[in-house]
Coordinates of C-alpha atoms in Angstrom, one line a residue:
Chain A
M1 CA 71.8 -6.6 264.3
A2 CA 69.7 -5.1 261.0
N3 CA 66.6 -6.1 262.2
F4 CA 67.2 -4.3 265.7
L5 CA 68.6 -1.0 263.8
F6 CA 65.5 -1.2 261.2
Y7 CA 63.3 -0.9 264.1
T8 CA 65.2 1.6 266.1
F9 CA 65.4 4.0 263.4
A10 CA 61.9 3.2 262.1
L11 CA 60.8 4.0 266.0
L12 CA 62.9 7.5 266.0
T13 CA 61.2 8.4 262.8
L14 CA 57.7 8.2 263.6
A15 CA 57.9 9.2 267.4
S16 CA 59.8 12.2 266.1
A17 CA 57.2 12.7 263.3
V18 CA 54.6 12.4 265.9
L19 CA 56.1 15.0 268.2
V20 CA 56.5 17.2 264.5
V21 CA 52.7 17.5 264.2
M22 CA 51.7 17.4 267.6
N23 CA 54.0 19.7 269.7
K24 CA 53.0 23.0 270.5
N25 CA 56.2 24.7 270.2
A26 CA 57.5 25.2 267.0
V27 CA 61.1 24.6 267.7
N28 CA 60.5 21.4 269.2
A29 CA 58.7 20.6 266.1
A30 CA 61.3 21.5 263.9
L31 CA 64.1 19.9 265.7
G32 CA 61.2 16.9 265.6
L33 CA 62.0 17.0 262.1
L34 CA 65.3 17.2 262.2
L35 CA 65.4 13.7 264.2
S36 CA 62.9 11.9 262.2
L37 CA 64.8 12.9 259.0
V38 CA 68.1 11.4 261.1
G39 CA 66.1 8.9 261.2
V40 CA 64.7 8.1 257.4
A41 CA 68.5 8.8 256.4
G42 CA 69.4 5.6 258.7
L43 CA 66.6 4.0 256.8
F44 CA 68.0 4.9 253.8
V45 CA 71.5 3.5 254.6
L46 CA 69.8 0.0 255.9
L47 CA 68.8 0.2 252.1
D48 CA 72.2 0.5 250.8
A49 CA 71.2 3.6 249.5
A50 CA 74.2 5.6 251.2
L51 CA 74.0 8.7 248.8
L52 CA 70.7 8.8 249.2
A53 CA 70.7 9.3 252.6
F54 CA 73.6 11.5 253.0
V55 CA 72.1 14.1 250.2
L56 CA 69.0 13.9 252.6
L57 CA 71.2 15.0 255.4
L58 CA 73.0 17.6 253.3
V59 CA 70.0 19.0 252.1
Y60 CA 67.3 18.7 254.1
A61 CA 69.0 18.4 257.8
G62 CA 71.5 20.1 257.4
A63 CA 70.3 23.4 255.8
V64 CA 66.2 23.2 255.0
V65 CA 65.4 22.5 258.3
A66 CA 68.2 25.5 259.5
L67 CA 66.3 27.6 257.6
F68 CA 62.8 26.8 259.4
L69 CA 64.4 27.0 262.8
F70 CA 66.0 30.6 261.1
I71 CA 62.4 31.6 260.6
I72 CA 60.6 30.6 263.7
M73 CA 63.8 31.9 265.9
L74 CA 63.1 35.4 263.6
L75 CA 59.0 35.5 264.5
D76 CA 59.6 34.3 267.8
T77 CA 56.4 32.5 267.6
T78 CA 54.7 31.9 271.3
P79 CA 53.9 28.6 271.9
G80 CA 50.2 27.8 272.9
A81 CA 49.0 31.0 271.5
Q82 CA 47.2 28.9 268.6
K83 CA 43.4 28.7 268.1
P84 CA 41.5 25.4 268.9
F85 CA 40.9 23.6 265.2
S86 CA 37.7 24.3 263.7
R87 CA 35.5 22.1 262.5
L88 CA 36.1 22.1 258.7
T89 CA 40.0 21.8 259.7
I90 CA 39.3 18.3 261.5
A91 CA 36.8 17.2 258.5
A92 CA 39.6 18.1 256.0
S93 CA 42.3 16.3 258.2
A94 CA 40.4 13.3 258.7
I95 CA 39.6 13.4 254.7
G96 CA 43.4 13.2 254.3
G97 CA 44.2 11.1 256.6
A98 CA 41.4 8.5 255.3
L99 CA 42.9 8.8 251.7
L100 CA 46.6 8.3 252.4
L101 CA 45.7 5.2 254.3
L102 CA 43.9 4.3 251.1
G103 CA 46.8 4.9 249.2
V104 CA 49.6 2.9 251.0
L105 CA 46.6 0.3 251.4
S106 CA 46.0 -0.2 248.0
L107 CA 49.8 0.2 246.8
D108 CA 50.4 -2.8 249.4
E109 CA 47.2 -5.4 247.9
R110 CA 47.4 -4.4 244.3
S111 CA 51.0 -2.2 243.3
V112 CA 53.7 -4.3 241.5
L113 CA 57.1 -3.2 241.5
P114 CA 59.2 -2.9 238.4
S115 CA 61.5 -6.3 238.9
L116 CA 64.8 -5.3 239.6
T117 CA 67.1 -5.5 236.6
A118 CA 71.1 -6.5 237.4
A119 CA 72.7 -3.3 236.8
H120 CA 70.3 -1.5 239.1
A121 CA 71.0 -4.1 242.5
I122 CA 73.4 -2.5 243.6
P123 CA 72.9 1.5 243.6
T124 CA 76.2 3.0 242.2
L125 CA 76.9 6.6 242.0
K126 CA 76.9 5.6 238.6
N127 CA 73.3 4.3 238.2
Y128 CA 72.3 7.3 239.9
A129 CA 73.4 9.7 237.4
E130 CA 72.8 7.7 234.5
Q131 CA 69.0 7.6 235.7
L132 CA 69.1 11.2 236.2
F133 CA 70.5 12.3 232.7
T134 CA 68.2 10.0 230.5
T135 CA 64.9 8.6 232.1
Y136 CA 64.5 11.1 234.6
L137 CA 65.8 14.2 232.6
L138 CA 62.7 16.1 232.2
P139 CA 61.3 15.8 236.0
V140 CA 64.6 16.4 237.3
Q141 CA 64.7 20.0 234.9
L142 CA 61.3 20.5 235.9
V143 CA 61.7 20.5 239.4
G144 CA 64.5 23.1 238.9
F145 CA 62.4 25.2 237.1
M146 CA 59.8 25.2 240.0
L147 CA 62.1 26.4 242.9
L148 CA 63.5 29.0 240.4
V149 CA 60.1 30.0 239.9
A150 CA 59.4 30.2 243.5
M151 CA 63.0 31.7 244.3
L152 CA 61.6 34.4 241.8
G153 CA 58.4 34.7 243.3
V154 CA 60.1 35.1 246.6
I155 CA 62.6 37.9 245.9
V156 CA 59.5 40.0 244.0
L157 CA 57.3 39.4 247.2
S158 CA 60.2 40.4 249.8
R159 CA 60.6 43.5 248.3
K160 CA 59.8 46.8 249.9
C161 CA 57.4 49.0 247.8
T162 CA 57.9 52.7 248.9
G163 CA 54.7 53.5 246.3
E164 CA 55.0 55.1 243.1
D165 CA 59.5 55.4 242.9
E166 CA 62.0 52.8 242.7
P167 CA 62.2 50.6 245.5
K168 CA 65.0 51.6 247.9
T169 CA 68.3 49.7 247.9
E170 CA 71.0 48.7 249.9
G171 CA 74.2 50.9 249.8
Q172 CA 73.1 54.5 249.0
P173 CA 74.7 57.6 250.6
Chain B
M1 CA 101.6 -10.3 269.7
S2 CA 99.9 -13.2 267.9
A3 CA 97.9 -13.7 271.1
V4 CA 96.9 -10.2 271.0
M5 CA 96.1 -10.7 267.5
Q6 CA 94.0 -13.7 268.4
L7 CA 92.5 -11.9 271.1
W8 CA 91.3 -9.2 268.7
A9 CA 89.9 -11.4 266.2
S10 CA 87.7 -13.1 268.5
L11 CA 86.0 -10.4 269.7
H12 CA 82.4 -9.5 268.3
P13 CA 82.9 -7.5 265.2
V14 CA 80.2 -4.8 267.2
V15 CA 83.0 -4.9 270.2
Q16 CA 85.6 -4.5 267.9
M17 CA 84.3 -0.9 265.9
L18 CA 83.5 0.2 269.0
V19 CA 87.0 -0.1 270.3
K20 CA 88.2 1.4 267.1
G21 CA 85.8 4.2 267.3
L22 CA 87.1 5.2 271.1
A23 CA 90.4 5.2 270.3
V24 CA 90.2 7.4 267.4
I25 CA 88.3 9.7 269.0
G26 CA 90.7 9.2 272.5
V27 CA 93.5 10.6 270.3
M28 CA 90.7 13.5 268.8
F29 CA 89.5 14.5 271.7
P30 CA 93.1 15.2 273.3
F31 CA 94.3 16.3 270.2
G32 CA 91.5 19.1 270.0
G33 CA 92.8 20.1 273.4
A34 CA 96.2 20.4 272.3
C35 CA 95.4 22.9 269.7
S36 CA 94.3 25.2 272.3
L37 CA 98.0 25.0 273.6
I38 CA 99.3 25.4 270.0
E39 CA 97.0 28.5 269.5
R40 CA 98.4 30.2 272.5
K41 CA 101.9 29.4 271.9
V42 CA 101.8 30.5 268.5
S43 CA 99.8 33.9 269.1
A44 CA 102.6 34.3 271.7
W45 CA 105.0 33.9 268.8
M46 CA 103.6 35.9 266.4
Q47 CA 103.3 38.5 269.1
G48 CA 106.7 38.4 270.4
R49 CA 106.2 37.5 274.1
P50 CA 106.6 34.2 275.6
G51 CA 103.5 32.5 275.9
P52 CA 102.3 30.3 278.9
N53 CA 105.3 29.0 280.3
R54 CA 104.6 29.2 284.1
A55 CA 102.7 26.0 285.5
I56 CA 104.4 23.0 286.4
P57 CA 104.0 20.2 289.8
F58 CA 106.8 20.6 291.6
W59 CA 108.1 16.9 291.6
F60 CA 108.4 17.4 287.5
A61 CA 110.6 20.3 288.2
W62 CA 113.0 18.0 289.4
I63 CA 113.5 15.9 286.5
P64 CA 116.3 18.1 285.2
V65 CA 116.4 18.6 281.6
I66 CA 112.7 17.8 280.3
G67 CA 111.0 19.1 283.4
P68 CA 111.9 22.9 282.4
F69 CA 112.0 22.4 279.0
L70 CA 107.8 20.8 279.7
Q71 CA 107.5 24.2 281.9
R72 CA 108.6 26.4 279.0
L73 CA 106.2 24.4 276.4
G74 CA 103.2 25.4 278.5
V75 CA 102.1 21.9 278.5
F76 CA 101.1 22.2 282.4
H77 CA 99.3 25.0 281.5
L78 CA 96.8 23.3 279.3
L79 CA 96.3 20.4 282.1
A80 CA 95.6 23.4 284.7
D81 CA 93.0 24.8 281.9
G82 CA 91.1 21.3 281.3
G83 CA 91.2 20.9 285.5
K84 CA 89.8 24.4 285.8
M85 CA 87.1 23.9 283.1
F86 CA 86.3 20.7 285.2
L87 CA 86.4 21.7 288.4
K88 CA 84.8 25.2 287.6
E89 CA 81.3 25.8 289.0
D90 CA 78.9 24.5 286.7
S91 CA 76.4 27.5 286.4
L92 CA 72.8 27.5 285.0
P93 CA 71.9 30.8 284.5
G94 CA 67.9 31.5 285.1
H95 CA 66.3 32.7 281.5
V96 CA 67.8 30.3 279.6
N97 CA 65.7 27.3 278.5
K98 CA 66.9 24.7 280.1
F99 CA 67.3 21.7 277.8
Y100 CA 68.0 23.2 274.4
F101 CA 70.8 25.2 276.8
L102 CA 72.3 22.0 278.0
L103 CA 71.9 20.0 274.7
A104 CA 73.7 22.5 272.2
P105 CA 77.1 21.9 273.5
V106 CA 76.4 18.1 272.9
L107 CA 75.3 18.3 269.4
A108 CA 78.5 20.3 269.0
M109 CA 80.5 17.1 270.1
I110 CA 78.0 14.8 267.5
P111 CA 78.9 16.0 264.5
A112 CA 82.8 16.8 264.8
L113 CA 83.4 13.6 266.4
T114 CA 81.5 11.8 263.7
T115 CA 82.6 13.6 261.0
V116 CA 86.1 11.0 262.0
T117 CA 84.6 8.2 260.8
V118 CA 84.5 8.3 257.2
V119 CA 88.3 10.3 257.3
P120 CA 91.0 7.9 256.3
F121 CA 94.1 8.7 258.4
G122 CA 96.8 6.5 256.9
A123 CA 97.8 3.7 254.7
Y124 CA 99.5 0.3 254.8
L125 CA 99.7 -2.7 252.2
D126 CA 98.0 -5.6 252.8
D127 CA 99.1 -9.0 252.6
A128 CA 98.1 -8.5 248.5
G129 CA 100.5 -5.9 248.7
R130 CA 97.9 -3.3 247.9
L131 CA 97.5 -0.1 250.0
A132 CA 94.6 -0.3 252.1
P133 CA 93.3 3.0 253.7
L134 CA 93.5 3.3 257.3
V135 CA 89.8 4.6 258.2
L136 CA 87.1 3.3 260.0
A137 CA 84.6 3.2 257.0
N138 CA 85.4 3.3 253.5
L139 CA 82.4 4.6 252.2
D140 CA 81.7 5.6 248.7
V141 CA 80.2 8.6 249.1
G142 CA 83.5 9.8 251.7
I143 CA 82.9 13.0 251.3
L144 CA 79.5 13.5 251.1
A145 CA 79.0 11.9 254.1
V146 CA 81.6 14.5 255.4
F147 CA 79.5 17.9 254.2
A148 CA 76.6 15.8 255.0
V149 CA 77.1 15.3 258.9
S150 CA 79.1 18.6 259.6
S151 CA 76.5 20.6 258.0
L152 CA 74.5 19.4 261.3
G153 CA 77.1 21.2 263.5
V154 CA 75.0 24.4 262.3
Y155 CA 72.8 23.1 264.9
S156 CA 74.5 23.6 268.0
L157 CA 75.3 27.1 267.4
I158 CA 71.4 28.1 266.4
L159 CA 70.6 26.4 269.9
A160 CA 72.9 27.7 271.5
G161 CA 72.3 31.2 270.5
W162 CA 68.3 30.6 271.5
A163 CA 67.7 29.4 274.3
S164 CA 70.2 31.8 275.7
N165 CA 67.5 34.0 275.9
S166 CA 69.3 37.3 275.7
K167 CA 70.4 39.5 272.6
Y168 CA 73.9 39.0 272.0
P169 CA 74.1 35.2 271.8
F170 CA 70.8 35.0 269.6
L171 CA 72.4 37.5 267.2
G172 CA 75.8 35.4 267.5
G173 CA 73.4 32.4 266.7
V174 CA 71.3 33.6 263.4
R175 CA 74.7 35.1 261.9
A176 CA 76.1 32.0 262.3
S177 CA 73.6 29.9 261.1
A178 CA 73.8 32.2 257.9
Q179 CA 77.2 32.0 257.4
L180 CA 77.6 28.6 257.8
I181 CA 74.9 27.9 255.2
S182 CA 76.5 30.6 252.6
Y183 CA 79.7 29.3 252.5
E184 CA 78.3 25.7 252.6
I185 CA 77.7 26.0 249.0
S186 CA 80.4 27.4 247.9
M187 CA 83.1 24.5 249.3
T188 CA 80.5 21.4 247.8
L189 CA 80.9 23.1 244.2
S190 CA 85.1 23.8 244.8
V191 CA 85.8 20.2 245.7
L192 CA 83.5 19.1 242.3
P193 CA 86.7 19.3 239.8
V194 CA 88.4 16.5 241.9
F195 CA 86.2 14.2 241.8
L196 CA 85.7 14.9 238.2
M197 CA 89.5 14.5 237.3
I198 CA 89.9 11.3 239.7
N199 CA 86.6 9.4 237.8
A200 CA 87.6 8.2 234.4
P201 CA 84.6 8.0 231.9
G202 CA 83.1 4.4 232.0
G203 CA 84.2 3.9 235.4
D204 CA 81.9 3.2 238.2
G205 CA 81.6 6.5 240.0
S206 CA 83.1 7.3 243.6
L207 CA 83.7 9.9 245.9
S208 CA 85.6 8.4 248.5
L209 CA 88.7 10.2 249.8
F210 CA 90.8 7.1 249.8
R211 CA 90.7 7.0 245.9
V212 CA 91.7 11.2 245.7
V213 CA 94.3 9.4 247.4
E214 CA 95.1 7.1 245.3
F215 CA 94.9 9.5 242.2
Q216 CA 97.3 11.8 244.0
S217 CA 99.8 8.6 244.2
G218 CA 101.6 8.2 240.9
T219 CA 104.6 8.5 239.9
S220 CA 105.0 10.3 237.3
G221 CA 102.6 12.8 235.0
W222 CA 98.9 13.5 236.6
H223 CA 98.5 10.6 238.6
G224 CA 101.1 12.0 241.0
T225 CA 100.3 15.3 240.6
W226 CA 98.9 16.8 243.8
F227 CA 95.5 18.8 243.1
I228 CA 96.9 21.6 244.8
L229 CA 99.9 22.0 241.6
T230 CA 96.9 21.6 239.1
M231 CA 93.6 23.1 240.9
P232 CA 95.1 26.2 242.6
L233 CA 91.8 28.3 242.9
A234 CA 89.8 25.0 243.6
A235 CA 92.2 24.5 247.0
V236 CA 91.7 28.6 247.9
I237 CA 88.0 28.5 247.5
F238 CA 88.1 25.3 249.8
L239 CA 90.5 27.1 252.6
V240 CA 88.7 30.1 253.0
S241 CA 84.9 28.2 252.8
L242 CA 87.1 26.1 255.8
F243 CA 87.6 29.2 257.4
A244 CA 84.3 30.4 257.5
E245 CA 82.4 26.7 258.4
T246 CA 84.7 26.5 261.1
N247 CA 84.1 30.1 262.8
R248 CA 87.6 31.0 262.7
L249 CA 88.8 34.5 262.1
P250 CA 89.0 36.4 259.8
F251 CA 85.4 34.9 259.8
D252 CA 84.2 34.8 263.4
M253 CA 80.8 36.3 263.0
A254 CA 79.3 33.8 265.8
E255 CA 81.6 35.1 268.3
C256 CA 82.2 38.7 267.5
D257 CA 83.4 39.9 270.8
A258 CA 83.9 43.4 269.6
D259 CA 79.8 43.9 269.1
L260 CA 78.4 40.8 270.3
V261 CA 80.2 40.4 273.7
G262 CA 81.0 36.7 273.3
G263 CA 78.4 35.5 270.9
F264 CA 76.2 32.5 271.0
H265 CA 78.5 31.3 274.1
T266 CA 78.3 34.7 276.0
E267 CA 76.3 32.7 278.8
Y268 CA 78.1 29.3 278.9
G269 CA 80.7 28.7 281.6
S270 CA 82.6 26.0 282.5
M271 CA 82.7 22.2 280.6
K272 CA 79.6 23.5 278.3
W273 CA 81.3 26.0 277.3
G274 CA 84.8 23.7 276.9
L275 CA 83.0 21.6 274.5
F276 CA 82.1 24.3 272.1
F277 CA 85.7 25.1 272.2
V278 CA 87.0 21.3 271.6
A279 CA 84.4 21.1 269.1
E280 CA 85.5 23.8 267.0
Y281 CA 89.4 22.9 267.6
S282 CA 87.8 19.2 266.5
H283 CA 86.4 20.4 263.0
M284 CA 89.6 22.2 262.6
L285 CA 91.2 19.1 262.5
I286 CA 89.2 17.3 260.4
G287 CA 89.0 20.0 257.6
S288 CA 92.1 20.1 257.8
G289 CA 92.3 16.4 257.1
V290 CA 90.5 16.8 254.4
F291 CA 92.2 19.7 252.7
V292 CA 95.3 17.9 252.8
L293 CA 93.4 14.4 251.3
L294 CA 92.1 16.2 248.8
F295 CA 94.6 18.1 248.0
L296 CA 97.9 17.4 249.3
G297 CA 98.1 14.4 248.7
G298 CA 97.2 12.9 252.3
W299 CA 99.6 10.4 252.9
N300 CA 102.3 10.5 250.4
P301 CA 105.2 12.3 251.2
L302 CA 105.9 14.4 248.0
P303 CA 104.6 15.1 244.8
W304 CA 105.7 12.1 242.2
V305 CA 106.9 10.3 245.6
P306 CA 104.0 8.0 246.6
L307 CA 104.1 6.6 250.0
E308 CA 104.6 2.8 248.5
R309 CA 108.1 3.6 247.0
V310 CA 108.9 5.4 250.7
A311 CA 108.3 1.7 252.4
G312 CA 110.1 0.5 249.1
W313 CA 113.3 2.3 250.0
L314 CA 112.5 1.5 254.0
H315 CA 111.7 -2.0 253.4
L316 CA 108.3 -1.8 255.1
V317 CA 106.7 -3.5 252.4
D318 CA 105.9 -6.6 254.9
K319 CA 105.5 -4.5 258.0
P320 CA 102.2 -3.3 257.8
L321 CA 102.5 -1.4 261.8
L322 CA 105.3 0.7 261.2
L323 CA 104.2 2.0 257.1
G324 CA 100.5 2.5 259.0
L325 CA 102.6 4.5 261.4
L326 CA 104.9 6.6 259.1
S327 CA 101.5 7.2 257.3
I328 CA 100.0 8.2 260.1
V329 CA 102.2 10.4 261.2
I330 CA 103.2 12.4 257.5
F331 CA 99.3 12.5 256.9
M332 CA 99.5 14.2 260.7
G333 CA 102.3 16.8 259.4
K334 CA 100.6 17.8 257.1
G335 CA 97.6 18.4 258.8
L336 CA 99.2 20.2 262.1
L337 CA 100.5 22.7 259.0
F338 CA 97.3 23.4 258.3
I339 CA 96.4 24.0 261.9
F340 CA 99.5 26.4 262.1
V341 CA 98.0 28.0 259.0
F342 CA 94.4 28.5 260.6
M343 CA 96.6 30.5 263.8
W344 CA 98.7 32.0 261.2
V345 CA 95.8 33.9 259.3
R346 CA 93.7 34.4 262.8
W347 CA 96.7 36.6 264.4
T348 CA 97.2 38.2 261.6
V349 CA 94.2 39.4 259.5
P350 CA 91.6 41.5 261.1
R351 CA 87.5 40.4 260.9
F352 CA 85.4 41.0 259.0
R353 CA 82.2 43.2 259.0
Y354 CA 79.4 40.9 258.8
D355 CA 78.1 42.3 255.7
Q356 CA 81.7 41.8 254.0
V357 CA 81.1 38.3 255.0
M358 CA 78.1 37.4 253.2
K359 CA 79.3 40.2 250.1
L360 CA 82.2 37.9 250.1
G361 CA 80.4 34.2 250.3
W362 CA 77.9 35.1 247.3
Q363 CA 79.1 37.3 245.2
K364 CA 82.7 36.5 244.9
L365 CA 83.5 32.6 246.3
L366 CA 80.2 31.4 244.4
P367 CA 80.1 32.7 241.0
L368 CA 84.4 31.8 241.5
A369 CA 83.2 28.0 242.3
I370 CA 80.7 27.8 239.7
G371 CA 83.5 29.0 236.5
N372 CA 86.3 27.0 238.3
L373 CA 83.8 24.0 237.9
I374 CA 82.8 24.4 234.4
F375 CA 86.4 25.6 233.3
Y376 CA 88.1 22.4 234.9
A377 CA 85.0 20.5 233.2
I378 CA 85.7 21.8 230.0
L379 CA 89.3 21.3 230.6
I380 CA 89.4 17.9 231.5
A381 CA 86.3 16.4 228.9
W382 CA 89.2 17.6 226.8
L383 CA 92.2 16.6 228.1
Q384 CA 91.2 13.1 230.1
P385 CA 91.2 11.0 226.6
K386 CA 94.8 12.1 226.4
F387 CA 96.0 10.6 229.2

């Protein structure tokens, strides 16, 4: 049963991921990404990481992809209008793909996973919290800071500048 | 009875789960439809008119008391409406994106019916005399699962609006997605104090909805107090966000008929439209169920009077079937009370403007929810050692 579910979810994830990359219609691609995320969430559930699965659904499937769709629809991209790939793009993607493959292969060949201690065998909420607030406190803070910077950047970039005077704000009579 | 139990036990677990799931959906779906009848009757009552009271098949009119009573209740209008939905011409406008146009109503139903799996709707005493939940999947991440799956409901609105390929549905879809994403944050933040309260330091930590009800099942002191009494502000924020998340008036920006014709479902007709409708009511049912579990003590009849005590009074301790039914009745009763509140508000409060909705969400509810969380975090840290 678990095997059957694993193959189903893995197939779903991979097939929809291919759809994301290959599809010319941006809406199809975004929905492919959604399906792919749902597949990954299913794989997480099979690994007893229900929390991770639902956070993935909540944040990425529920909000981030919705925003993607939002933008795609607002910009109204017409499918088929893209230019053919340039040689540089093809070369770069080939090198990138090769590096990724190499990375995965070397991970498979040489890597040594840290042995699981008894406390971490079952990923309870407490374990997640403890790790996030002790061992990985700095990375979490850094990621949060990065997101803040990105958000401020968006606010700065999207401000309408009207020449010398202050940017117009809404609600002025 | 025992033969039935033996047959049940001999079934494959997957078949068992399938039967259970279908049973729950089989109850949810008609309930969603029945809500539309309740809506019509409640609105009629509030506006001083009789409401639907005409339709009756002639053979029912022959039954002396019950026939006319059901006629006045408008039950047959519900059946007639359902029949109409299925039998109407299923038109497909020429200018739509067919695949997504047909997919959207189906997508609306999936999250609405999937969230049911993790919401406990009753409890019984098992052989060891301990309270066990009646739920399809008692997940440790309960509330997170509810939020995660119900957040997927936004796609049906966006896709319906976009695939309709016409101006007003599109605006409706865009508004809906912005609104749903905005209010999700305050909703999630408003329930955090509840989970801070139930998770004492040193425990394993749980987001299970069953644990929340267990905490409210005490007989004295903090453990019996329903969270609406200790955290009224959190309850209010949750309720307002719930209205926004279910697209109900005064927040029905997505289908606001004054300026958007019919919103995202303008181009839909017959059962495709009906699915959106049933999905909205299912969301309402689940939302009120979660509210009852979080803030109103779930299946406990009164604060400080838990279900176990009532079971002792009524001698139901060793009758799990009856006790389970009793708990479901209590739970559903409270849930229906909230369905009434939804309708009460709908027929009382006028609709907000879109900018007011956004302002309320981001500038009022969100800071309030964060303040509420910080206040209760400090309070609980200070008080928890004392009880």
